[in-house]
Amino acid sequence: MHSTDQTRVLGATEWRGLEQAHEERADAFTRGRRERAATGQTHPVEDFLFTYYPFRPGLLRRWHPGAGVLLQGAAAEPRANWKWYRREGSDSQVDAAAFVEKNERVMRFIGSLLSATRQRPAQFGCFGLHEWAMVYRQGEHRHVAPLRLGQSDTDAVVDGNRVACSHFDAFRFFTPAAIGRNQLQPTRENQPVLEQPGCLHAGMDIYKWVIKLGPLVPGEVLLDSFELAHDIRQLDMEASPYDLADWGYAPVAVETAAGKAEYVRRQRGFTERSNILRDRVVGLLA
């Protein structure tokens, strides 16, 4: 599924420099999470990327060159003993053939899903109301932050707007009263049919799929996908019904015309970024 006929060679100085730059970038992304974990603190926006996506910060720090790249002088390095690596004399590289043999089914699913999502027209009419539907007519909420408009006015926003969430992993958190209000009824089975590139959660999920592809994915693609997920998560919560002023976030008031316009403007930017990443990942699986 992944061609390994051509091998790119990286000298020891070059690949160690790439590895160091990757580790520094990853450390910057995870510093807040690691510091909070040491003191038992939590963050309602940034911790999502380490709880909903159950991947340790250390996974981000581990640099892979990707398939088809020979690392000179790496056979004596600890990475030569990592899973899915093989030695070639004094050098080392990702054992792409072994990874594909073990994970071909997952790879085909990921490639098919990302390709289908990429090819569909983006939809920009959801306005982030999935987060509102997760608290609709329900007194207890997943987040400790208060509702910005209070419960009754939050419910009124859901009642007064079209709810059209296409992402199953957002829809499954809708309150029972909100499920029937969604114009789509996404399931795990119809996910490949409904997933579309305007969806913020589909954009965040690229990070999940990249992680599952492990060492086949070059480090910069991994960190770009995490950075995209981080940036999307911020808008996701800024447009939510929660009051996050104490955390330094100004609301994107999607209950207003101006807020909807701001949401769509930023949503379009994320769609472009996510499609670039989809193309890169699918290209790795060709």
CSV table of C-alpha atoms in Angstrom, one decimal:
chain,number,residue,atom,x,y,z
A,1,MET,CA,0.0,0.0,0.0
A,2,HIS,CA,2.9,2.3,0.6
A,3,SER,CA,5.7,2.3,-1.8
A,4,THR,CA,9.2,1.8,-0.4
A,5,ASP,CA,11.1,1.4,-3.7
A,6,GLN,CA,13.0,4.7,-3.4
A,7,THR,CA,15.0,5.5,-0.3
A,8,ARG,CA,16.1,8.9,0.8
A,9,VAL,CA,19.3,9.1,2.8
A,10,LEU,CA,19.7,11.5,5.7
A,11,GLY,CA,23.2,12.0,7.2
A,12,ALA,CA,23.5,11.9,10.9
A,13,THR,CA,24.0,15.6,11.4
A,14,GLU,CA,20.9,16.4,9.3
A,15,TRP,CA,18.5,13.9,10.9
A,16,ARG,CA,19.6,14.7,14.4
A,17,GLY,CA,19.0,18.4,13.7
A,18,LEU,CA,15.5,17.5,12.4
A,19,GLU,CA,14.9,15.4,15.5
A,20,GLN,CA,16.0,18.2,17.9
A,21,ALA,CA,13.8,20.8,16.2
A,22,HIS,CA,10.8,18.4,16.3
A,23,GLU,CA,11.3,17.7,20.0
A,24,GLU,CA,11.6,21.4,20.8
A,25,ARG,CA,8.4,22.2,18.9
A,26,ALA,CA,6.6,19.2,20.5
A,27,ASP,CA,7.7,20.4,24.0
A,28,ALA,CA,6.3,23.8,23.4
A,29,PHE,CA,2.9,22.3,22.4
A,30,THR,CA,2.8,20.1,25.5
A,31,ARG,CA,4.4,22.3,28.2
A,32,GLY,CA,1.2,23.5,29.6
A,33,ARG,CA,-0.3,20.0,29.8
A,34,ARG,CA,2.8,18.6,31.5
A,35,GLU,CA,3.0,21.5,34.0
A,36,ARG,CA,-0.7,21.1,34.9
A,37,ALA,CA,-0.4,17.4,35.3
A,38,ALA,CA,2.4,17.9,37.8
A,39,THR,CA,0.1,20.1,40.0
A,40,GLY,CA,-3.2,18.4,39.4
A,41,GLN,CA,-4.7,21.3,37.5
A,42,THR,CA,-6.9,21.1,34.4
A,43,HIS,CA,-7.7,23.4,31.5
A,44,PRO,CA,-11.2,23.3,29.9
A,45,VAL,CA,-9.8,24.0,26.4
A,46,GLU,CA,-6.3,22.6,25.9
A,47,ASP,CA,-6.6,19.4,27.9
A,48,PHE,CA,-9.2,18.1,25.5
A,49,LEU,CA,-6.4,17.1,23.1
A,50,PHE,CA,-4.9,14.8,25.7
A,51,THR,CA,-8.1,13.4,27.2
A,52,TYR,CA,-10.6,13.0,24.3
A,53,TYR,CA,-7.6,11.9,22.2
A,54,PRO,CA,-5.9,9.5,24.7
A,55,PHE,CA,-2.4,10.0,23.4
A,56,ARG,CA,0.5,10.8,25.8
A,57,PRO,CA,2.5,14.0,25.2
A,58,GLY,CA,5.5,11.8,24.7
A,59,LEU,CA,4.1,10.5,21.4
A,60,LEU,CA,4.2,13.9,20.0
A,61,ARG,CA,7.9,14.2,21.0
A,62,ARG,CA,9.0,11.1,19.1
A,63,TRP,CA,10.3,12.1,15.7
A,64,HIS,CA,9.9,9.8,12.7
A,65,PRO,CA,11.4,10.6,9.3
A,66,GLY,CA,8.6,8.7,7.6
A,67,ALA,CA,8.8,5.7,5.4
A,68,GLY,CA,11.5,5.3,2.8
A,69,VAL,CA,14.1,7.4,4.7
A,70,LEU,CA,17.4,5.9,5.8
A,71,LEU,CA,19.0,7.4,8.9
A,72,GLN,CA,22.8,7.1,8.7
A,73,GLY,CA,24.5,6.0,11.9
A,74,ALA,CA,21.2,5.3,13.6
A,75,ALA,CA,21.7,1.6,14.2
A,76,ALA,CA,23.4,2.3,17.5
A,77,GLU,CA,20.7,4.8,18.6
A,78,PRO,CA,17.7,3.8,20.9
A,79,ARG,CA,15.4,4.4,18.0
A,80,ALA,CA,16.7,1.4,16.2
A,81,ASN,CA,15.0,-0.7,18.9
A,82,TRP,CA,11.7,1.1,18.5
A,83,LYS,CA,8.7,-0.9,17.1
A,84,TRP,CA,8.5,-0.8,13.3
A,85,TYR,CA,12.2,0.1,12.8
A,86,ARG,CA,14.9,-2.1,11.3
A,87,ARG,CA,18.7,-1.9,11.1
A,88,GLU,CA,20.6,-1.9,7.9
A,89,GLY,CA,24.3,-2.2,8.8
A,90,SER,CA,25.1,0.9,10.8
A,91,ASP,CA,22.0,2.7,9.6
A,92,SER,CA,18.3,2.4,10.5
A,93,GLN,CA,14.9,3.1,8.9
A,94,VAL,CA,11.2,2.6,9.4
A,95,ASP,CA,10.1,-1.0,8.5
A,96,ALA,CA,7.2,0.2,6.4
A,97,ALA,CA,6.5,-3.2,4.9
A,98,ALA,CA,6.1,-4.8,8.4
A,99,PHE,CA,3.8,-1.9,9.5
A,100,VAL,CA,1.7,-2.2,6.4
A,101,GLU,CA,1.3,-6.0,6.7
A,102,LYS,CA,0.1,-5.6,10.3
A,103,ASN,CA,-2.1,-2.5,9.8
A,104,GLU,CA,-3.3,-2.5,6.2
A,105,ARG,CA,-7.0,-2.6,7.1
A,106,VAL,CA,-6.7,0.4,9.3
A,107,MET,CA,-4.6,2.2,6.7
A,108,ARG,CA,-7.2,1.5,4.0
A,109,PHE,CA,-10.0,2.9,6.2
A,110,ILE,CA,-8.1,6.1,7.1
A,111,GLY,CA,-7.1,6.7,3.5
A,112,SER,CA,-10.6,6.1,2.2
A,113,LEU,CA,-12.2,8.3,4.9
A,114,LEU,CA,-9.8,11.2,4.3
A,115,SER,CA,-10.1,11.0,0.6
A,116,ALA,CA,-13.9,10.9,0.7
A,117,THR,CA,-14.0,13.8,3.1
A,118,ARG,CA,-11.6,15.8,1.0
A,119,GLN,CA,-13.7,15.4,-2.1
A,120,ARG,CA,-17.0,16.6,-0.6
A,121,PRO,CA,-18.1,20.2,-0.6
A,122,ALA,CA,-17.6,21.8,2.8
A,123,GLN,CA,-20.7,22.8,4.7
A,124,PHE,CA,-20.7,26.0,6.7
A,125,GLY,CA,-24.1,26.1,8.2
A,126,CYS,CA,-23.6,24.4,11.6
A,127,PHE,CA,-22.2,27.5,13.4
A,128,GLY,CA,-20.8,25.3,16.2
A,129,LEU,CA,-24.2,24.5,17.6
A,130,HIS,CA,-23.1,20.9,18.5
A,131,GLU,CA,-21.6,22.2,21.8
A,132,TRP,CA,-25.0,23.9,22.5
A,133,ALA,CA,-26.8,20.7,21.8
A,134,MET,CA,-24.6,18.9,24.3
A,135,VAL,CA,-26.1,21.0,27.1
A,136,TYR,CA,-29.6,21.5,25.7
A,137,ARG,CA,-32.3,21.2,28.4
A,138,GLN,CA,-29.9,19.6,30.8
A,139,GLY,CA,-28.9,21.0,34.2
A,140,GLU,CA,-25.6,19.1,34.6
A,141,HIS,CA,-22.8,19.8,32.1
A,142,ARG,CA,-19.5,18.2,31.2
A,143,HIS,CA,-17.5,21.4,31.8
A,144,VAL,CA,-17.2,23.3,35.1
A,145,ALA,CA,-17.4,26.7,33.3
A,146,PRO,CA,-20.8,28.4,33.6
A,147,LEU,CA,-23.1,28.9,30.6
A,148,ARG,CA,-22.6,32.3,29.2
A,149,LEU,CA,-26.4,32.9,28.6
A,150,GLY,CA,-27.8,30.7,31.3
A,151,GLN,CA,-29.7,27.5,30.7
A,152,SER,CA,-33.0,28.9,29.4
A,153,ASP,CA,-31.5,31.3,26.9
A,154,THR,CA,-29.0,28.6,25.8
A,155,ASP,CA,-31.9,26.3,25.1
A,156,ALA,CA,-33.6,29.1,23.2
A,157,VAL,CA,-30.6,29.4,20.9
A,158,VAL,CA,-30.9,25.7,20.0
A,159,ASP,CA,-34.7,26.1,19.5
A,160,GLY,CA,-34.2,29.0,17.2
A,161,ASN,CA,-31.6,27.7,14.9
A,162,ARG,CA,-31.1,24.8,12.5
A,163,VAL,CA,-28.9,22.1,14.0
A,164,ALA,CA,-27.0,20.1,11.3
A,165,CYS,CA,-24.1,18.2,12.9
A,166,SER,CA,-22.5,15.7,10.5
A,167,HIS,CA,-19.9,14.3,12.9
A,168,PHE,CA,-20.8,11.2,14.9
A,169,ASP,CA,-18.3,11.7,17.7
A,170,ALA,CA,-19.9,15.1,18.4
A,171,PHE,CA,-23.4,14.0,17.9
A,172,ARG,CA,-23.1,11.1,20.3
A,173,PHE,CA,-22.7,13.7,23.2
A,174,PHE,CA,-26.0,15.5,22.3
A,175,THR,CA,-28.5,15.5,25.2
A,176,PRO,CA,-31.5,13.2,24.7
A,177,ALA,CA,-33.7,16.2,24.0
A,178,ALA,CA,-31.3,17.5,21.3
A,179,ILE,CA,-30.9,14.3,19.3
A,180,GLY,CA,-34.1,14.7,17.4
A,181,ARG,CA,-33.4,18.3,16.6
A,182,ASN,CA,-30.4,17.4,14.5
A,183,GLN,CA,-31.2,17.4,10.7
A,184,LEU,CA,-28.6,14.6,10.3
A,185,GLN,CA,-28.3,11.4,12.2
A,186,PRO,CA,-24.7,10.4,12.0
A,187,THR,CA,-23.6,6.9,13.1
A,188,ARG,CA,-20.3,5.1,13.1
A,189,GLU,CA,-21.5,3.2,10.0
A,190,ASN,CA,-22.4,6.2,7.9
A,191,GLN,CA,-19.4,8.2,9.0
A,192,PRO,CA,-17.6,7.7,5.6
A,193,VAL,CA,-20.7,9.1,3.9
A,194,LEU,CA,-21.4,12.1,6.1
A,195,GLU,CA,-17.9,13.4,7.0
A,196,GLN,CA,-17.2,16.7,5.3
A,197,PRO,CA,-14.2,19.1,5.4
A,198,GLY,CA,-16.1,22.0,6.9
A,199,CYS,CA,-16.6,20.1,10.1
A,200,LEU,CA,-14.3,21.3,12.9
A,201,HIS,CA,-14.3,17.9,14.6
A,202,ALA,CA,-13.3,16.2,11.3
A,203,GLY,CA,-10.4,18.6,11.1
A,204,MET,CA,-9.3,17.8,14.7
A,205,ASP,CA,-9.6,14.1,14.0
A,206,ILE,CA,-6.8,14.3,11.4
A,207,TYR,CA,-4.5,14.2,14.4
A,208,LYS,CA,-6.0,11.0,15.6
A,209,TRP,CA,-5.6,9.3,12.2
A,210,VAL,CA,-2.0,10.5,11.9
A,211,ILE,CA,-1.2,9.0,15.3
A,212,LYS,CA,-2.6,5.7,14.2
A,213,LEU,CA,-0.3,5.7,11.1
A,214,GLY,CA,2.6,5.9,13.5
A,215,PRO,CA,6.1,5.9,12.0
A,216,LEU,CA,4.9,6.1,8.4
A,217,VAL,CA,4.1,9.8,9.0
A,218,PRO,CA,7.0,12.3,9.1
A,219,GLY,CA,7.3,14.4,12.2
A,220,GLU,CA,6.3,17.7,10.7
A,221,VAL,CA,3.0,16.2,9.5
A,222,LEU,CA,2.3,14.9,13.0
A,223,LEU,CA,2.9,18.3,14.6
A,224,ASP,CA,1.1,20.2,11.9
A,225,SER,CA,-2.0,18.0,12.6
A,226,PHE,CA,-1.7,18.6,16.3
A,227,GLU,CA,-1.4,22.3,15.8
A,228,LEU,CA,-4.4,22.3,13.6
A,229,ALA,CA,-6.4,20.4,16.2
A,230,HIS,CA,-5.2,22.9,18.9
A,231,ASP,CA,-6.3,25.9,16.9
A,232,ILE,CA,-9.7,24.3,16.0
A,233,ARG,CA,-10.3,23.4,19.6
A,234,GLN,CA,-10.0,27.0,20.6
A,235,LEU,CA,-12.7,28.1,18.1
A,236,ASP,CA,-14.8,25.2,19.1
A,237,MET,CA,-14.9,26.4,22.7
A,238,GLU,CA,-15.0,30.1,21.9
A,239,ALA,CA,-18.2,29.4,20.0
A,240,SER,CA,-19.6,27.2,22.7
A,241,PRO,CA,-22.2,28.3,25.2
A,242,TYR,CA,-19.6,28.3,28.0
A,243,ASP,CA,-18.3,31.5,29.6
A,244,LEU,CA,-14.5,31.1,29.4
A,245,ALA,CA,-13.6,34.7,30.2
A,246,ASP,CA,-11.7,33.6,33.3
A,247,TRP,CA,-9.5,31.5,31.0
A,248,GLY,CA,-8.8,34.4,28.6
A,249,TYR,CA,-11.1,33.4,25.8
A,250,ALA,CA,-13.5,35.9,24.2
A,251,PRO,CA,-16.8,34.4,23.0
A,252,VAL,CA,-17.7,34.0,19.3
A,253,ALA,CA,-21.4,34.7,19.9
A,254,VAL,CA,-22.9,32.4,17.3
A,255,GLU,CA,-26.4,33.4,18.6
A,256,THR,CA,-25.8,36.6,16.6
A,257,ALA,CA,-25.3,37.3,12.9
A,258,ALA,CA,-21.9,38.8,13.5
A,259,GLY,CA,-20.9,35.8,15.6
A,260,LYS,CA,-22.0,33.4,12.8
A,261,ALA,CA,-20.1,35.4,10.2
A,262,GLU,CA,-16.9,35.2,12.4
A,263,TYR,CA,-17.4,31.5,12.9
A,264,VAL,CA,-17.7,30.8,9.2
A,265,ARG,CA,-14.7,33.0,8.3
A,266,ARG,CA,-12.5,31.0,10.7
A,267,GLN,CA,-14.1,27.7,9.7
A,268,ARG,CA,-13.2,28.3,6.1
A,269,GLY,CA,-9.6,28.8,7.1
A,270,PHE,CA,-9.6,25.5,9.0
A,271,THR,CA,-11.1,23.8,6.0
A,272,GLU,CA,-8.3,24.9,3.8
A,273,ARG,CA,-5.7,23.8,6.4
A,274,SER,CA,-7.4,20.5,7.0
A,275,ASN,CA,-7.6,19.6,3.3
A,276,ILE,CA,-3.9,20.3,2.8
A,277,LEU,CA,-3.2,17.9,5.6
A,278,ARG,CA,-5.6,15.3,4.2
A,279,ASP,CA,-3.8,15.4,0.9
A,280,ARG,CA,-0.5,15.0,2.6
A,281,VAL,CA,-1.6,12.0,4.6
A,282,VAL,CA,-3.4,10.3,1.7
A,283,GLY,CA,-0.2,10.9,-0.4
A,284,LEU,CA,1.7,8.9,2.2
A,285,LEU,CA,-0.6,6.0,1.8
A,286,ALA,CA,-0.5,5.9,-2.0
